[in-house]
PDB file of C-alpha atoms in Angstrom:
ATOM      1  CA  UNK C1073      13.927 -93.009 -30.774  1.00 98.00           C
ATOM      2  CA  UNK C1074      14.812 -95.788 -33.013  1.00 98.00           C
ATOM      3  CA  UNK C1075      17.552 -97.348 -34.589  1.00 98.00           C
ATOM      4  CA  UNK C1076      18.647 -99.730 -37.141  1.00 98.00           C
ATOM      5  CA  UNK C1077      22.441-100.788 -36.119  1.00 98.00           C
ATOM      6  CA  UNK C1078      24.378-102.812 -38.516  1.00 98.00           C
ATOM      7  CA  UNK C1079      27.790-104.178 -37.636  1.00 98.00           C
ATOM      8  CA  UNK C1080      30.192-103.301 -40.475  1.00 98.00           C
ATOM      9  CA  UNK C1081      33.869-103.228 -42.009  1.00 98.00           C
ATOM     10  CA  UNK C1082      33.721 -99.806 -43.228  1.00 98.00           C
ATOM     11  CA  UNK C1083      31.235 -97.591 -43.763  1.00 98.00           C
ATOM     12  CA  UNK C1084      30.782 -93.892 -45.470  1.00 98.00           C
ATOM     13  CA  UNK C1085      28.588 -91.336 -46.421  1.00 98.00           C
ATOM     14  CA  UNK C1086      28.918 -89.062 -48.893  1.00 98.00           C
ATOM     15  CA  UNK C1087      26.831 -85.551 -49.773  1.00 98.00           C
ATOM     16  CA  UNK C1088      27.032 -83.421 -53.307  1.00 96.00           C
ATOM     17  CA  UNK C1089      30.353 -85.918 -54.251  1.00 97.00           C
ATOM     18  CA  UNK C1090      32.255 -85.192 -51.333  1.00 97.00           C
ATOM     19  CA  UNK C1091      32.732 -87.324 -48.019  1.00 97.00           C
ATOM     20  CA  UNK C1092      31.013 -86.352 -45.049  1.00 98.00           C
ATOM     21  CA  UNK C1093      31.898 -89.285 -42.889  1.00 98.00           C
ATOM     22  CA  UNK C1094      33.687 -92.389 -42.755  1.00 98.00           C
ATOM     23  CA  UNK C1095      34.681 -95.157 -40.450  1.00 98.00           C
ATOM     24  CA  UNK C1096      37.498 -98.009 -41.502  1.00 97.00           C
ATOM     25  CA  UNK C1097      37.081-101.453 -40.108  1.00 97.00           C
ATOM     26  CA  UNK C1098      35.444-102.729 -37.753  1.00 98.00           C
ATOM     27  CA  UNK C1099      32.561-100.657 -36.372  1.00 98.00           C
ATOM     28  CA  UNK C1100      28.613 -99.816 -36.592  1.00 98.00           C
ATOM     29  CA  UNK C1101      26.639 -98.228 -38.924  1.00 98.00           C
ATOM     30  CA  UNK C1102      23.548 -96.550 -37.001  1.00 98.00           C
ATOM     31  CA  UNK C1103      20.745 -94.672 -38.624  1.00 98.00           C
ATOM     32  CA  UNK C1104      18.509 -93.029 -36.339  1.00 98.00           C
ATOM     33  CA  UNK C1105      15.084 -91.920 -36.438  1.00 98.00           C
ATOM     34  CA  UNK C1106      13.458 -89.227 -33.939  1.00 98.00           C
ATOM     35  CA  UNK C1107       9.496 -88.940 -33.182  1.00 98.00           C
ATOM     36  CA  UNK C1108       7.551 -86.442 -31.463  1.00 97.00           C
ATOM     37  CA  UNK C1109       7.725 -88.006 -28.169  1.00 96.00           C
ATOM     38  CA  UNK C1110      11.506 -88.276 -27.897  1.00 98.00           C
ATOM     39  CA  UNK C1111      13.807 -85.948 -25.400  1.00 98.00           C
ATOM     40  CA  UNK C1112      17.185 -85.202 -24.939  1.00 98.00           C
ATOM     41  CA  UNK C1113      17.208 -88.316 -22.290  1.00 98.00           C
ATOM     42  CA  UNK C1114      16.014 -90.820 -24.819  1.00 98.00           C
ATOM     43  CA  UNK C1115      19.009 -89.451 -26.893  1.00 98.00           C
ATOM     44  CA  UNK C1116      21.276 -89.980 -24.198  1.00 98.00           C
ATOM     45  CA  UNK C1117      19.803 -93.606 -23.770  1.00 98.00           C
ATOM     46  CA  UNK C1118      20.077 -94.341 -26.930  1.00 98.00           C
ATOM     47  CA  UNK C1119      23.956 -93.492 -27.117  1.00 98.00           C
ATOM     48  CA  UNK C1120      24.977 -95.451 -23.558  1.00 98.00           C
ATOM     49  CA  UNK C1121      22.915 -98.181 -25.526  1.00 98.00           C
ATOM     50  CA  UNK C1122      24.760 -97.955 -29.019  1.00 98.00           C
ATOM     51  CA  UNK C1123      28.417 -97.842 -26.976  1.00 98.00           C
ATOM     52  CA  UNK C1124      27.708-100.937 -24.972  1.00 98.00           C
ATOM     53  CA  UNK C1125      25.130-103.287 -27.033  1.00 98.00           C
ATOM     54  CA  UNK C1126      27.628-106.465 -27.774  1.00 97.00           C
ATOM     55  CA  UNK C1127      26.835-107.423 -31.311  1.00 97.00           C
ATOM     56  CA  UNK C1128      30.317-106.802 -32.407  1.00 97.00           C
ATOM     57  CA  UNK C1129      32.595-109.824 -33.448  1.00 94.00           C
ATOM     58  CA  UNK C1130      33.166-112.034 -30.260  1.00 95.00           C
ATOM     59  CA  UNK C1131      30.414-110.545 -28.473  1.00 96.00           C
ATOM     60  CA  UNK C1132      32.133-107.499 -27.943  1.00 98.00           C
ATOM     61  CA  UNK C1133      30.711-103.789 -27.811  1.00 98.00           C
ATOM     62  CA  UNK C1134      31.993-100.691 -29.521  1.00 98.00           C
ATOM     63  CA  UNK C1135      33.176 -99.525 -25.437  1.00 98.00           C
ATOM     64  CA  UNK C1136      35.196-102.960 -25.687  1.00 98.00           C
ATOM     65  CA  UNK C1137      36.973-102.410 -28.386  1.00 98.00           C
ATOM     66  CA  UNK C1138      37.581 -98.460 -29.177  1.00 98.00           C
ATOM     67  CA  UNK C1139      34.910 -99.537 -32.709  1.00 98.00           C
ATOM     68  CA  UNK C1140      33.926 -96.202 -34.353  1.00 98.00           C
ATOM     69  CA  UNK C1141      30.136 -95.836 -35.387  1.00 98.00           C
ATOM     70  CA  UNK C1142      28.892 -93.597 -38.123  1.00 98.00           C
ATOM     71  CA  UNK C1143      25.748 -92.126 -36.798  1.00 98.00           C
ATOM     72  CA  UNK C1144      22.885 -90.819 -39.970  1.00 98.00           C
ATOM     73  CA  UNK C1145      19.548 -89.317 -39.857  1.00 97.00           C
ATOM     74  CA  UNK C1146      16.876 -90.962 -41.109  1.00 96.00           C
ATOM     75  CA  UNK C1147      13.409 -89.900 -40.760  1.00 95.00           C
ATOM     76  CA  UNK C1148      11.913 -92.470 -43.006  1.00 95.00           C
ATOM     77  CA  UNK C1149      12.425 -94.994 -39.781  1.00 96.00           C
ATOM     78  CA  UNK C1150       9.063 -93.702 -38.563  1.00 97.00           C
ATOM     79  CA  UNK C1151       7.707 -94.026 -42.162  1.00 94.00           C
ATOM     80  CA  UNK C1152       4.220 -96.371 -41.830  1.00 95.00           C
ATOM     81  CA  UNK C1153       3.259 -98.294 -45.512  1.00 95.00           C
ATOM     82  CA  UNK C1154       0.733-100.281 -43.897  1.00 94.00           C
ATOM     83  CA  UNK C1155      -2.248 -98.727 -45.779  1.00 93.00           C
ATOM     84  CA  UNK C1156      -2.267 -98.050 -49.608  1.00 92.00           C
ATOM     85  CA  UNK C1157       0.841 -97.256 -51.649  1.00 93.00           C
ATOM     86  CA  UNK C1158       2.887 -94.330 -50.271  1.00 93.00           C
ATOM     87  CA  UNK C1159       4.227 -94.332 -46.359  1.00 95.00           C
ATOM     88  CA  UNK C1160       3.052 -91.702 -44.376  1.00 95.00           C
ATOM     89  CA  UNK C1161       5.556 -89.949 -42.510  1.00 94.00           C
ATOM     90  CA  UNK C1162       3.222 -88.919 -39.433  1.00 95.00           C
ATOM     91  CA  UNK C1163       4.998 -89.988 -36.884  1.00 97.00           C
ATOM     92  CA  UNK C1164       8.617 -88.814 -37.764  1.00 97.00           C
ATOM     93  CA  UNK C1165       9.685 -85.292 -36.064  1.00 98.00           C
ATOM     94  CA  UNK C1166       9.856 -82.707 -37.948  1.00 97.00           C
ATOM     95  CA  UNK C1167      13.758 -81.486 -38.618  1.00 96.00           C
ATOM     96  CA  UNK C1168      13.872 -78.753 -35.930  1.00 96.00           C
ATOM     97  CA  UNK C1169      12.534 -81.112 -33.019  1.00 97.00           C
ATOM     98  CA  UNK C1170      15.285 -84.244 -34.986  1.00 98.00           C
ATOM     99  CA  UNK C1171      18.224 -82.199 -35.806  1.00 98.00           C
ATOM    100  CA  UNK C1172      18.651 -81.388 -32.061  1.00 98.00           C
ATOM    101  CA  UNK C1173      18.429 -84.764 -30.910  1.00 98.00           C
ATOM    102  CA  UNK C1174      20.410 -87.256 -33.527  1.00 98.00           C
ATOM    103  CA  UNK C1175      23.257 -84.268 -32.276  1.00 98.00           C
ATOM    104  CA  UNK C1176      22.603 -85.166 -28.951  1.00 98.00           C
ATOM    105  CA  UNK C1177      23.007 -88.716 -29.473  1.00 98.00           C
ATOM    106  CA  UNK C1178      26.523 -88.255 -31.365  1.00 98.00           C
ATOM    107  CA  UNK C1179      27.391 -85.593 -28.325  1.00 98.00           C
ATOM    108  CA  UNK C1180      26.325 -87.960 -25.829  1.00 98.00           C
ATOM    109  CA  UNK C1181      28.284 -91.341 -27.470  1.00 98.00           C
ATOM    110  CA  UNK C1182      31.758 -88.587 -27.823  1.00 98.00           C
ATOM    111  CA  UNK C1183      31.248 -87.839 -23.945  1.00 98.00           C
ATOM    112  CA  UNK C1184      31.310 -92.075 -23.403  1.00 98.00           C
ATOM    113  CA  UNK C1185      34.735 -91.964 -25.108  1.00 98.00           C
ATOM    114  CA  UNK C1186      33.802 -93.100 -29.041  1.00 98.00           C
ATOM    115  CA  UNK C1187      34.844 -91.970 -32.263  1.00 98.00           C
ATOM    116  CA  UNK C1188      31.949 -90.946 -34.059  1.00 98.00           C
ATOM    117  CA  UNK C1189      31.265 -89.554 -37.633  1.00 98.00           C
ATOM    118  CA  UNK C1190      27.919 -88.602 -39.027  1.00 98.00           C
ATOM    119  CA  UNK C1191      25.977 -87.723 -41.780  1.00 96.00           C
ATOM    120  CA  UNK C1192      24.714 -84.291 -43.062  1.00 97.00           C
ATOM    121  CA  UNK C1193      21.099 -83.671 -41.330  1.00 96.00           C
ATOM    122  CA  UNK C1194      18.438 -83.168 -44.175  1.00 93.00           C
ATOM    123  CA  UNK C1195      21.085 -83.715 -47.059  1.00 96.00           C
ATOM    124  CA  UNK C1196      20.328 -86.416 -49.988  1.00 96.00           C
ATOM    125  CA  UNK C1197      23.369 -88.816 -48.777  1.00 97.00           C
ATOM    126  CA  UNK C1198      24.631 -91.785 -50.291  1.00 97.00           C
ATOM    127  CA  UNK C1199      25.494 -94.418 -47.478  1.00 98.00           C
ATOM    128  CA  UNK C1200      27.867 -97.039 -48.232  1.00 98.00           C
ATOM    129  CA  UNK C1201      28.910-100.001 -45.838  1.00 98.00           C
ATOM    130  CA  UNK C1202      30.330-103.697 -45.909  1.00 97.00           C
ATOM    131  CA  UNK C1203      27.483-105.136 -43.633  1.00 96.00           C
ATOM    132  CA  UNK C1204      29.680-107.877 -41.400  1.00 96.00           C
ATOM    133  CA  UNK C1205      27.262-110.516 -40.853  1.00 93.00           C
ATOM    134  CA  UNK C1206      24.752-109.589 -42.304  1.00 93.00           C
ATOM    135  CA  UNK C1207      24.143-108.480 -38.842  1.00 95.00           C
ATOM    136  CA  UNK C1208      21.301-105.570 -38.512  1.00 97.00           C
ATOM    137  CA  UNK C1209      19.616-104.983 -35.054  1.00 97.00           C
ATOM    138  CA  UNK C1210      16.095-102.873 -34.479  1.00 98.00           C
ATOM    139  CA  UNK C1211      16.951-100.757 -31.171  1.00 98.00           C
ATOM    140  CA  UNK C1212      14.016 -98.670 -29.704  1.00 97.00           C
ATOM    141  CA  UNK C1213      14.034 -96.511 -26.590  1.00 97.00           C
TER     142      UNK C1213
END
């Protein structure tokens, strides 16, 4: 599984006009991206990672401070450009391998105690987010 984490002040996503999720303040925007090899226990590695990882103002995780995370699939994180002009998208899952995990992940970070919204799975979404920083982190497990 991989991740790109950015540490924001505010994030939402919205599908078809209407809002799907939301966090206010302080808190991390996560999109997530499943492959073939990935299992439920990557998931749940991936969420103990996302709830402790310190790259929140002062060093601080989102377990420090209560910080909410909005949690999206994205498939095109496995997208790979490297030869001609359009990414292949190979190595991402396909949706009924993903969908199951990114839910596992959110499941997994709500049974560590965090607040967690989401996107729509397989929706055209429209992400918005005050990037605090600019801080973005790669995480891969």
């Amino acid at each position: 599984m991989r991740a790109v984490v950015q540490r924001v002040d505010g994030a939402s996503v919205v599908v078809g006009g209407t809002s799907v999720g939301e966090i206010v303040g302080e808190g991390l925007c996560v999109l997530v991206g499943v492959t073939h090899e990935d299992t439920p226990e990557k998931a749940a590695q991936l969420a103990r990672k996302l709830w402790s990882v310190r790259v929140l103002e002062g060093e601080k995780s989102c377990s420090d401070v209560n910080a909410p995370l909005l949690v999206i699939s994205q498939f095109t994180l496995y997208g790979d450009a490297r030869k001609g002009r359009r990414p292949t998208w190979n190595a991402a899952a396909p949706g009924d391998v993903a969908e199951p995990l990114v839910d596992e992940v959110v499941t997994q970070l709500r049974k560590l105690g965090a607040t967690v919204e989401t996107g729509r799975f397989g929706a055209d979404m429209r992400v918005s987010l005050t990037n605090h920083g600019p801080f973005t982190v790669l995480i891969e497990v």
